[in-house]
Amino acid sequence: METLVGHTIEEMEGIAKALEVPAFRGRQLAAALYGRQVRTWDALTDLPRELRGRLAEQYALAPCHVRSSSAAPDGTVKYLLSLPDDEVIESVFLPYPGRTSVCISSQVGCPMACSFCATGTEGLARNLSAGEIVDQVVQMQALHSERITHVVLMGMGEPLLNYDSVLKAIRLLNNEVGIAMRHITVSTVGVVPNILKLAEEDLQLTLAVSLHAPNDTLRSELVPLNNKYPIARLMEACRAYTDKTKRRITFEYVLMSGVNDTEKEAHELGRLLRAQPLSSVNVIPYNSTDVAPRYKRPTPEAARRFQQIVTSYGVTITQRQERGHRIAAACGQLKRSALRAGSSMRPLPMLTGASSGAG
Ligand code: SAH
């Protein structure tokens, strides 16, 4: 059954008209679902009971339902959400002083098979619909009093391989849920044609590119898509993106001990990004996973040295939401451990404090 969450206001007006009621009923519906996060038909009291009944014959309200959650003392809550076909995705709620961020998924699984990533081992089950993407935010907002101000697409999946649904969801987040476009971050492994396509949309969103290595040999090992779109082409696409949008791109670099965190790679990265206008790098210590035990977190000294060297090239290092990043990074792991353990989820230890690679 189709869900109402996922439709624009105009589409909801159309749904109202198709049921032969005035268009404003559609606007009321949108305000209730996106603005007040109404989750049950009974709570949809602004619509007449008779109209709710007719709507319910054709539509479900929302696609995401909380299957389990685990909260950390710092306020972070990780959710496993189930979808109408019983697929499961992960979303994370991340409150900070002065802002509240959520990390959401764009696909069930992921086809990119990055060698260090837990989700990558799963393969792709399917794309999420626009409704399933936006509803992760709506569902979490319904459960928390803090106003969600930032959305990052850094959960499961490759957003730029689910382009149309992701773009529709971003517009819904901006127009109906009220998230500022600049506070929406799309993280991509580097799908070059769709970076160029996104540039043409000329949106003020934030683009993050998962680089993870400064040369093609190493990057192809970590990120198989690099065989198709090597670094030179990726950088060219990123330049075109910043030329068009005037927006800074964040390059994500997950540090893995002895793999990509040596001084050699630091110098290569410095040289690569020094030539890249409007760019910054976000260095994140690897979050160990059982699917790729050969990858380990860097030592704090190696992480510090790496950053010193990169900075010496005049490259900006951003220190952004380390907690968010690490939990986002742990996303595939959360689903794995929860599904192995059955529906009752063990609270996972939260990764806060300790070695701050992004410092
Ligand atoms: N497919 C997109 C978005 C999802 S992954 C992308 O690749 O950008 C979000 C980020 O988490 C990516 O930079 C990804 O490489 C990183 N990541 C995945 N597994 C991780 C791990 N175990 N530790 C740290 N970062 C990880």
CSV table of C-alpha atoms and ligand atoms in Angstrom, one decimal:
chain,number,residue,atom,x,y,z
A,1,MET,CA,0.0,0.0,0.0
A,2,GLU,CA,1.3,3.5,-0.8
A,3,THR,CA,2.1,5.8,2.1
A,4,LEU,CA,1.1,9.4,2.4
A,5,VAL,CA,4.4,10.5,3.8
A,6,GLY,CA,6.6,10.9,0.7
A,7,HIS,CA,4.1,13.1,-1.2
A,8,THR,CA,4.6,16.8,-1.7
A,9,ILE,CA,1.9,19.3,-0.6
A,10,GLU,CA,0.8,19.6,-4.2
A,11,GLU,CA,0.5,15.9,-4.5
A,12,MET,CA,-1.6,15.8,-1.3
A,13,GLU,CA,-3.8,18.5,-2.7
A,14,GLY,CA,-4.3,16.2,-5.7
A,15,ILE,CA,-5.1,13.3,-3.5
A,16,ALA,CA,-7.8,15.4,-1.8
A,17,LYS,CA,-9.3,16.5,-5.1
A,18,ALA,CA,-9.3,12.9,-6.3
A,19,LEU,CA,-11.5,12.1,-3.2
A,20,GLU,CA,-13.7,15.1,-4.1
A,21,VAL,CA,-12.8,17.2,-1.1
A,22,PRO,CA,-11.3,20.7,-1.2
A,23,ALA,CA,-7.6,21.0,-1.8
A,24,PHE,CA,-7.0,22.6,1.6
A,25,ARG,CA,-7.6,19.1,3.1
A,26,GLY,CA,-4.4,18.1,1.3
A,27,ARG,CA,-2.6,21.0,2.9
A,28,GLN,CA,-3.9,20.0,6.3
A,29,LEU,CA,-2.7,16.5,5.7
A,30,ALA,CA,0.8,17.7,4.9
A,31,ALA,CA,0.9,20.0,7.9
A,32,ALA,CA,-0.2,17.1,10.2
A,33,LEU,CA,2.2,14.5,8.8
A,34,TYR,CA,5.3,16.6,8.3
A,35,GLY,CA,4.8,19.5,10.7
A,36,ARG,CA,3.3,17.7,13.7
A,37,GLN,CA,4.5,14.2,12.9
A,38,VAL,CA,1.1,12.6,13.4
A,39,ARG,CA,1.6,8.8,13.2
A,40,THR,CA,-1.9,7.4,13.6
A,41,TRP,CA,-5.2,7.9,11.8
A,42,ASP,CA,-6.9,8.5,15.2
A,43,ALA,CA,-4.6,11.4,15.9
A,44,LEU,CA,-5.3,13.0,12.5
A,45,THR,CA,-8.1,14.9,14.1
A,46,ASP,CA,-8.1,17.9,11.7
A,47,LEU,CA,-9.6,15.7,9.0
A,48,PRO,CA,-13.2,14.5,9.2
A,49,ARG,CA,-13.5,10.9,10.3
A,50,GLU,CA,-15.2,10.0,7.1
A,51,LEU,CA,-12.4,11.3,5.0
A,52,ARG,CA,-9.8,9.5,7.1
A,53,GLY,CA,-11.7,6.3,6.5
A,54,ARG,CA,-11.6,6.8,2.7
A,55,LEU,CA,-7.9,7.7,2.8
A,56,ALA,CA,-7.1,4.7,4.9
A,57,GLU,CA,-8.7,2.4,2.2
A,58,GLN,CA,-6.0,3.6,-0.2
A,59,TYR,CA,-3.0,4.7,1.8
A,60,ALA,CA,-1.0,3.9,4.9
A,61,LEU,CA,0.2,7.0,6.8
A,62,ALA,CA,4.0,6.4,7.0
A,63,PRO,CA,6.4,3.6,6.0
A,64,CYS,CA,8.9,3.5,8.9
A,65,HIS,CA,8.2,1.8,12.2
A,66,VAL,CA,10.7,1.5,15.1
A,67,ARG,CA,11.8,-2.1,15.4
A,68,SER,CA,14.3,-1.4,18.1
A,69,SER,CA,16.5,1.4,19.5
A,70,SER,CA,19.5,1.8,21.7
A,71,ALA,CA,20.3,5.0,23.6
A,72,ALA,CA,23.6,6.2,24.8
A,73,PRO,CA,24.2,8.4,27.9
A,74,ASP,CA,25.2,11.3,25.7
A,75,GLY,CA,21.7,11.4,24.1
A,76,THR,CA,22.5,9.6,20.9
A,77,VAL,CA,19.9,7.1,19.9
A,78,LYS,CA,20.3,4.5,17.2
A,79,TYR,CA,17.2,3.1,15.5
A,80,LEU,CA,16.5,0.1,13.5
A,81,LEU,CA,13.4,0.9,11.4
A,82,SER,CA,11.4,-1.7,9.6
A,83,LEU,CA,9.7,-0.9,6.3
A,84,PRO,CA,6.4,-2.2,4.8
A,85,ASP,CA,8.1,-5.2,3.2
A,86,ASP,CA,10.0,-6.0,6.5
A,87,GLU,CA,13.3,-4.8,5.3
A,88,VAL,CA,15.3,-3.1,8.0
A,89,ILE,CA,17.3,0.1,7.9
A,90,GLU,CA,19.3,2.2,10.4
A,91,SER,CA,18.9,5.8,11.4
A,92,VAL,CA,20.7,7.7,14.2
A,93,PHE,CA,19.5,10.6,16.3
A,94,LEU,CA,22.4,12.9,17.4
A,95,PRO,CA,21.7,15.8,19.8
A,96,TYR,CA,24.4,18.4,20.3
A,97,PRO,CA,24.3,21.7,22.1
A,98,GLY,CA,22.6,24.1,19.8
A,99,ARG,CA,21.9,21.6,17.0
A,100,THR,CA,20.4,18.2,16.5
A,101,SER,CA,21.4,16.0,13.6
A,102,VAL,CA,20.1,12.8,12.2
A,103,CYS,CA,21.9,10.3,10.1
A,104,ILE,CA,19.7,8.5,7.6
A,105,SER,CA,19.9,5.7,5.0
A,106,SER,CA,19.2,5.9,1.3
A,107,GLN,CA,19.2,2.2,0.3
A,108,VAL,CA,18.6,-1.1,2.0
A,109,GLY,CA,22.2,-2.4,1.9
A,110,CYS,CA,24.6,-1.0,-0.7
A,111,PRO,CA,26.0,-2.2,-4.0
A,112,MET,CA,29.4,-0.4,-3.7
A,113,ALA,CA,31.2,-3.1,-1.7
A,114,CYS,CA,33.8,-0.9,-0.1
A,115,SER,CA,36.2,-3.4,1.5
A,116,PHE,CA,36.2,-1.9,5.0
A,117,CYS,CA,32.4,-1.2,5.3
A,118,ALA,CA,29.9,-3.4,7.1
A,119,THR,CA,27.0,-2.4,4.8
A,120,GLY,CA,29.2,-3.1,1.8
A,121,THR,CA,29.2,-6.8,2.6
A,122,GLU,CA,25.5,-7.0,2.4
A,123,GLY,CA,25.0,-6.1,-1.2
A,124,LEU,CA,22.0,-4.1,-2.3
A,125,ALA,CA,18.5,-5.3,-1.4
A,126,ARG,CA,16.7,-2.3,-2.9
A,127,ASN,CA,16.5,1.4,-3.2
A,128,LEU,CA,14.4,3.4,-0.6
A,129,SER,CA,11.5,5.4,-1.8
A,130,ALA,CA,11.4,9.2,-1.2
A,131,GLY,CA,8.8,8.5,1.5
A,132,GLU,CA,11.1,6.0,3.2
A,133,ILE,CA,14.0,8.4,3.2
A,134,VAL,CA,12.1,11.5,4.5
A,135,ASP,CA,10.1,9.4,7.0
A,136,GLN,CA,13.2,8.4,8.9
A,137,VAL,CA,13.5,12.1,9.9
A,138,VAL,CA,9.8,12.4,10.5
A,139,GLN,CA,9.7,9.3,12.7
A,140,MET,CA,12.7,10.4,14.8
A,141,GLN,CA,11.2,13.9,15.2
A,142,ALA,CA,8.0,12.3,16.4
A,143,LEU,CA,10.0,10.6,19.2
A,144,HIS,CA,12.1,13.5,20.3
A,145,SER,CA,11.4,17.0,21.7
A,146,GLU,CA,14.7,18.5,20.3
A,147,ARG,CA,14.1,20.1,17.0
A,148,ILE,CA,16.0,18.3,14.2
A,149,THR,CA,18.1,20.9,12.4
A,150,HIS,CA,20.6,18.8,10.4
A,151,VAL,CA,20.3,15.8,8.2
A,152,VAL,CA,23.2,13.7,6.9
A,153,LEU,CA,22.7,11.0,4.3
A,154,MET,CA,25.5,8.9,5.7
A,155,GLY,CA,23.6,5.8,6.8
A,156,MET,CA,23.3,2.7,4.7
A,157,GLY,CA,23.5,3.0,0.9
A,158,GLU,CA,24.9,5.2,-1.8
A,159,PRO,CA,22.6,8.2,-2.2
A,160,LEU,CA,23.7,9.1,-5.7
A,161,LEU,CA,22.7,5.7,-6.9
A,162,ASN,CA,19.1,6.4,-5.8
A,163,TYR,CA,19.1,9.8,-7.3
A,164,ASP,CA,15.5,10.6,-8.0
A,165,SER,CA,14.2,9.4,-4.6
A,166,VAL,CA,17.0,11.1,-2.7
A,167,LEU,CA,16.4,14.4,-4.5
A,168,LYS,CA,12.7,14.2,-3.9
A,169,ALA,CA,13.3,13.4,-0.2
A,170,ILE,CA,15.7,16.4,0.1
A,171,ARG,CA,13.1,18.7,-1.4
A,172,LEU,CA,10.5,17.3,1.0
A,173,LEU,CA,12.9,17.8,3.9
A,174,ASN,CA,13.5,21.3,2.9
A,175,ASN,CA,10.0,22.4,1.9
A,176,GLU,CA,7.8,20.4,4.2
A,177,VAL,CA,9.9,19.4,7.2
A,178,GLY,CA,11.7,22.7,7.3
A,179,ILE,CA,15.4,21.6,7.3
A,180,ALA,CA,17.6,24.3,5.8
A,181,MET,CA,19.2,23.2,2.5
A,182,ARG,CA,22.6,24.0,3.8
A,183,HIS,CA,22.0,21.7,6.7
A,184,ILE,CA,21.4,18.7,4.5
A,185,THR,CA,24.6,16.7,3.7
A,186,VAL,CA,24.8,14.1,0.9
A,187,SER,CA,27.7,11.7,1.2
A,188,THR,CA,28.8,9.9,-1.9
A,189,VAL,CA,31.5,7.4,-2.7
A,190,GLY,CA,32.0,9.3,-5.9
A,191,VAL,CA,29.5,8.5,-8.6
A,192,VAL,CA,30.9,11.0,-11.1
A,193,PRO,CA,28.0,11.4,-13.6
A,194,ASN,CA,25.6,12.0,-10.7
A,195,ILE,CA,27.9,14.5,-9.0
A,196,LEU,CA,27.7,16.5,-12.3
A,197,LYS,CA,23.9,16.0,-12.4
A,198,LEU,CA,23.6,17.2,-8.9
A,199,ALA,CA,25.7,20.3,-9.7
A,200,GLU,CA,23.1,21.2,-12.3
A,201,GLU,CA,20.3,21.2,-9.6
A,202,ASP,CA,22.2,24.1,-8.1
A,203,LEU,CA,21.1,23.3,-4.6
A,204,GLN,CA,22.8,24.8,-1.5
A,205,LEU,CA,23.1,21.4,0.1
A,206,THR,CA,26.5,20.1,1.4
A,207,LEU,CA,28.3,17.5,-0.6
A,208,ALA,CA,30.7,15.1,1.1
A,209,VAL,CA,32.9,12.8,-0.9
A,210,SER,CA,34.3,9.6,0.6
A,211,LEU,CA,37.9,9.8,-0.7
A,212,HIS,CA,39.8,7.6,1.8
A,213,ALA,CA,43.0,7.3,-0.3
A,214,PRO,CA,45.1,9.8,-2.2
A,215,ASN,CA,46.1,7.5,-5.1
A,216,ASP,CA,44.3,5.1,-7.4
A,217,THR,CA,46.1,1.9,-6.4
A,218,LEU,CA,45.0,2.2,-2.8
A,219,ARG,CA,41.7,3.8,-3.5
A,220,SER,CA,40.7,1.0,-5.9
A,221,GLU,CA,41.5,-1.5,-3.1
A,222,LEU,CA,39.2,0.3,-0.6
A,223,VAL,CA,36.5,1.6,-2.9
A,224,PRO,CA,36.0,-0.6,-6.0
A,225,LEU,CA,34.0,2.2,-7.8
A,226,ASN,CA,37.4,3.9,-8.2
A,227,ASN,CA,38.2,1.5,-11.0
A,228,LYS,CA,35.3,3.1,-12.9
A,229,TYR,CA,35.8,6.7,-11.8
A,230,PRO,CA,39.5,7.2,-10.8
A,231,ILE,CA,40.6,10.1,-8.6
A,232,ALA,CA,41.5,12.4,-11.5
A,233,ARG,CA,37.9,12.2,-12.9
A,234,LEU,CA,36.4,12.5,-9.4
A,235,MET,CA,38.4,15.6,-8.7
A,236,GLU,CA,37.4,17.1,-12.0
A,237,ALA,CA,33.7,16.4,-11.2
A,238,CYS,CA,34.2,18.0,-7.8
A,239,ARG,CA,35.7,21.1,-9.4
A,240,ALA,CA,32.8,21.4,-11.7
A,241,TYR,CA,30.5,21.0,-8.7
A,242,THR,CA,32.1,23.8,-6.7
A,243,ASP,CA,32.3,26.0,-9.8
A,244,LYS,CA,28.6,25.7,-10.4
A,245,THR,CA,27.3,25.7,-6.8
A,246,LYS,CA,30.1,27.8,-5.1
A,247,ARG,CA,29.7,25.3,-2.2
A,248,ARG,CA,32.6,23.8,-0.3
A,249,ILE,CA,33.1,20.0,-0.7
A,250,THR,CA,34.1,17.9,2.3
A,251,PHE,CA,36.4,15.0,1.5
A,252,GLU,CA,36.0,12.2,4.0
A,253,TYR,CA,39.1,10.2,4.9
A,254,VAL,CA,38.6,7.3,7.2
A,255,LEU,CA,42.0,6.5,8.7
A,256,MET,CA,43.0,2.9,8.8
A,257,SER,CA,46.1,1.9,10.6
A,258,GLY,CA,49.0,1.1,8.3
A,259,VAL,CA,46.7,1.2,5.3
A,260,ASN,CA,46.1,4.8,4.5
A,261,ASP,CA,47.4,6.7,7.5
A,262,THR,CA,51.2,6.8,6.9
A,263,GLU,CA,53.2,10.0,6.2
A,264,LYS,CA,53.4,9.0,2.5
A,265,GLU,CA,49.6,9.2,2.1
A,266,ALA,CA,49.4,12.3,4.2
A,267,HIS,CA,51.8,14.1,1.8
A,268,GLU,CA,49.9,12.7,-1.2
A,269,LEU,CA,46.6,13.9,0.2
A,270,GLY,CA,48.0,17.3,0.9
A,271,ARG,CA,49.3,17.7,-2.6
A,272,LEU,CA,46.0,16.4,-4.1
A,273,LEU,CA,43.7,18.7,-2.1
A,274,ARG,CA,45.9,21.7,-2.2
A,275,ALA,CA,45.0,21.9,-5.9
A,276,GLN,CA,41.3,21.5,-5.2
A,277,PRO,CA,39.4,24.8,-4.7
A,278,LEU,CA,36.9,25.1,-1.9
A,279,SER,CA,37.6,21.8,-0.3
A,280,SER,CA,38.2,20.6,3.1
A,281,VAL,CA,39.0,17.2,4.6
A,282,ASN,CA,37.3,15.4,7.4
A,283,VAL,CA,39.5,12.8,8.9
A,284,ILE,CA,37.7,10.1,10.8
A,285,PRO,CA,39.3,7.2,12.7
A,286,TYR,CA,38.2,3.8,11.4
A,287,ASN,CA,35.5,2.1,13.4
A,288,SER,CA,36.5,-1.5,13.7
A,289,THR,CA,34.0,-4.1,12.2
A,290,ASP,CA,34.0,-7.8,12.3
A,291,VAL,CA,33.4,-8.0,8.6
A,292,ALA,CA,36.9,-6.6,7.9
A,293,PRO,CA,39.1,-7.4,10.8
A,294,ARG,CA,42.2,-6.5,8.9
A,295,TYR,CA,41.3,-2.8,9.2
A,296,LYS,CA,42.2,-1.2,12.5
A,297,ARG,CA,41.9,2.3,14.0
A,298,PRO,CA,45.0,4.4,13.7
A,299,THR,CA,47.0,5.2,16.8
A,300,PRO,CA,46.3,8.7,18.1
A,301,GLU,CA,49.9,9.7,17.3
A,302,ALA,CA,49.5,8.5,13.7
A,303,ALA,CA,46.2,10.4,13.4
A,304,ARG,CA,47.8,13.5,14.8
A,305,ARG,CA,50.8,13.3,12.5
A,306,PHE,CA,48.6,12.7,9.5
A,307,GLN,CA,46.6,15.8,10.2
A,308,GLN,CA,49.7,17.9,10.8
A,309,ILE,CA,51.1,17.0,7.5
A,310,VAL,CA,47.9,17.5,5.5
A,311,THR,CA,47.4,20.9,7.2
A,312,SER,CA,51.0,21.9,6.3
A,313,TYR,CA,49.8,22.0,2.7
A,314,GLY,CA,47.3,24.6,3.5
A,315,VAL,CA,44.4,22.2,3.4
A,316,THR,CA,41.6,22.8,5.8
A,317,ILE,CA,40.7,20.0,8.2
A,318,THR,CA,37.2,20.1,9.5
A,319,GLN,CA,36.3,18.8,12.9
A,320,ARG,CA,32.7,17.8,12.3
A,321,GLN,CA,30.4,15.8,14.5
A,322,GLU,CA,32.9,13.1,15.3
A,323,ARG,CA,30.3,11.2,17.3
A,324,GLY,CA,27.9,11.4,14.4
A,325,HIS,CA,30.4,10.2,12.0
A,326,ARG,CA,31.5,7.3,14.0
A,327,ILE,CA,28.1,6.1,14.6
A,328,ALA,CA,27.1,6.7,11.1
A,329,ALA,CA,30.1,4.7,10.2
A,330,ALA,CA,28.9,1.9,12.5
A,331,CYS,CA,25.6,1.8,10.8
A,332,GLY,CA,25.9,-1.5,9.0
A,333,GLN,CA,27.3,-3.0,12.1
A,334,LEU,CA,24.3,-2.1,14.1
A,335,LYS,CA,21.9,-3.9,11.7
A,336,ARG,CA,24.2,-6.9,11.6
A,337,SER,CA,24.4,-7.3,15.4
A,338,ALA,CA,20.7,-6.7,15.9
A,339,LEU,CA,19.7,-9.2,13.3
A,340,ARG,CA,22.0,-11.8,14.7
A,341,ALA,CA,20.7,-11.3,18.2
A,342,GLY,CA,17.1,-11.4,17.2
A,343,SER,CA,14.7,-8.5,17.7
A,344,SER,CA,15.9,-7.7,21.2
A,345,MET,CA,18.9,-5.4,20.8
A,346,ARG,CA,21.8,-5.2,23.1
A,347,PRO,CA,22.8,-1.6,23.7
A,348,LEU,CA,26.0,-1.0,21.9
A,349,PRO,CA,28.9,0.8,23.5
A,350,MET,CA,29.0,4.4,22.2
A,351,LEU,CA,32.1,5.6,20.6
A,352,THR,CA,32.7,9.0,22.2
A,353,GLY,CA,35.7,10.8,23.4
A,354,ALA,CA,39.0,8.9,23.4
A,355,SER,CA,41.3,9.4,20.4
A,356,SER,CA,40.0,12.4,18.5
A,357,GLY,CA,41.4,11.8,15.0
A,358,ALA,CA,39.3,14.7,13.6
A,359,GLY,CA,41.0,17.2,16.0
B,1,SAH,N1,27.8,5.6,0.4
B,1,SAH,C1,28.0,6.9,0.9
B,1,SAH,C2,27.3,7.2,2.2
B,1,SAH,C3,27.3,6.1,3.3
B,1,SAH,S1,28.7,5.7,4.2
B,1,SAH,C4,29.5,7.1,1.0
B,1,SAH,O1,30.3,6.2,0.8
B,1,SAH,O2,29.9,8.2,1.3
B,1,SAH,C5,29.2,7.1,5.2
B,1,SAH,C6,30.7,7.2,5.5
B,1,SAH,O3,31.0,6.2,6.4
B,1,SAH,C7,31.5,6.9,4.3
B,1,SAH,O4,32.6,7.9,4.2
B,1,SAH,C8,32.1,5.5,4.5
B,1,SAH,O5,33.2,5.3,3.8
B,1,SAH,C9,32.3,5.6,6.0
B,1,SAH,N2,32.4,4.3,6.7
B,1,SAH,C10,31.9,3.1,6.4
B,1,SAH,N3,32.3,2.1,7.2
B,1,SAH,C11,33.1,2.8,8.1
B,1,SAH,C12,33.8,2.3,9.3
B,1,SAH,N4,33.7,1.1,9.7
B,1,SAH,N5,34.5,3.2,10.0
B,1,SAH,C13,34.5,4.5,9.6
B,1,SAH,N6,33.9,5.0,8.6
B,1,SAH,C14,33.2,4.1,7.8
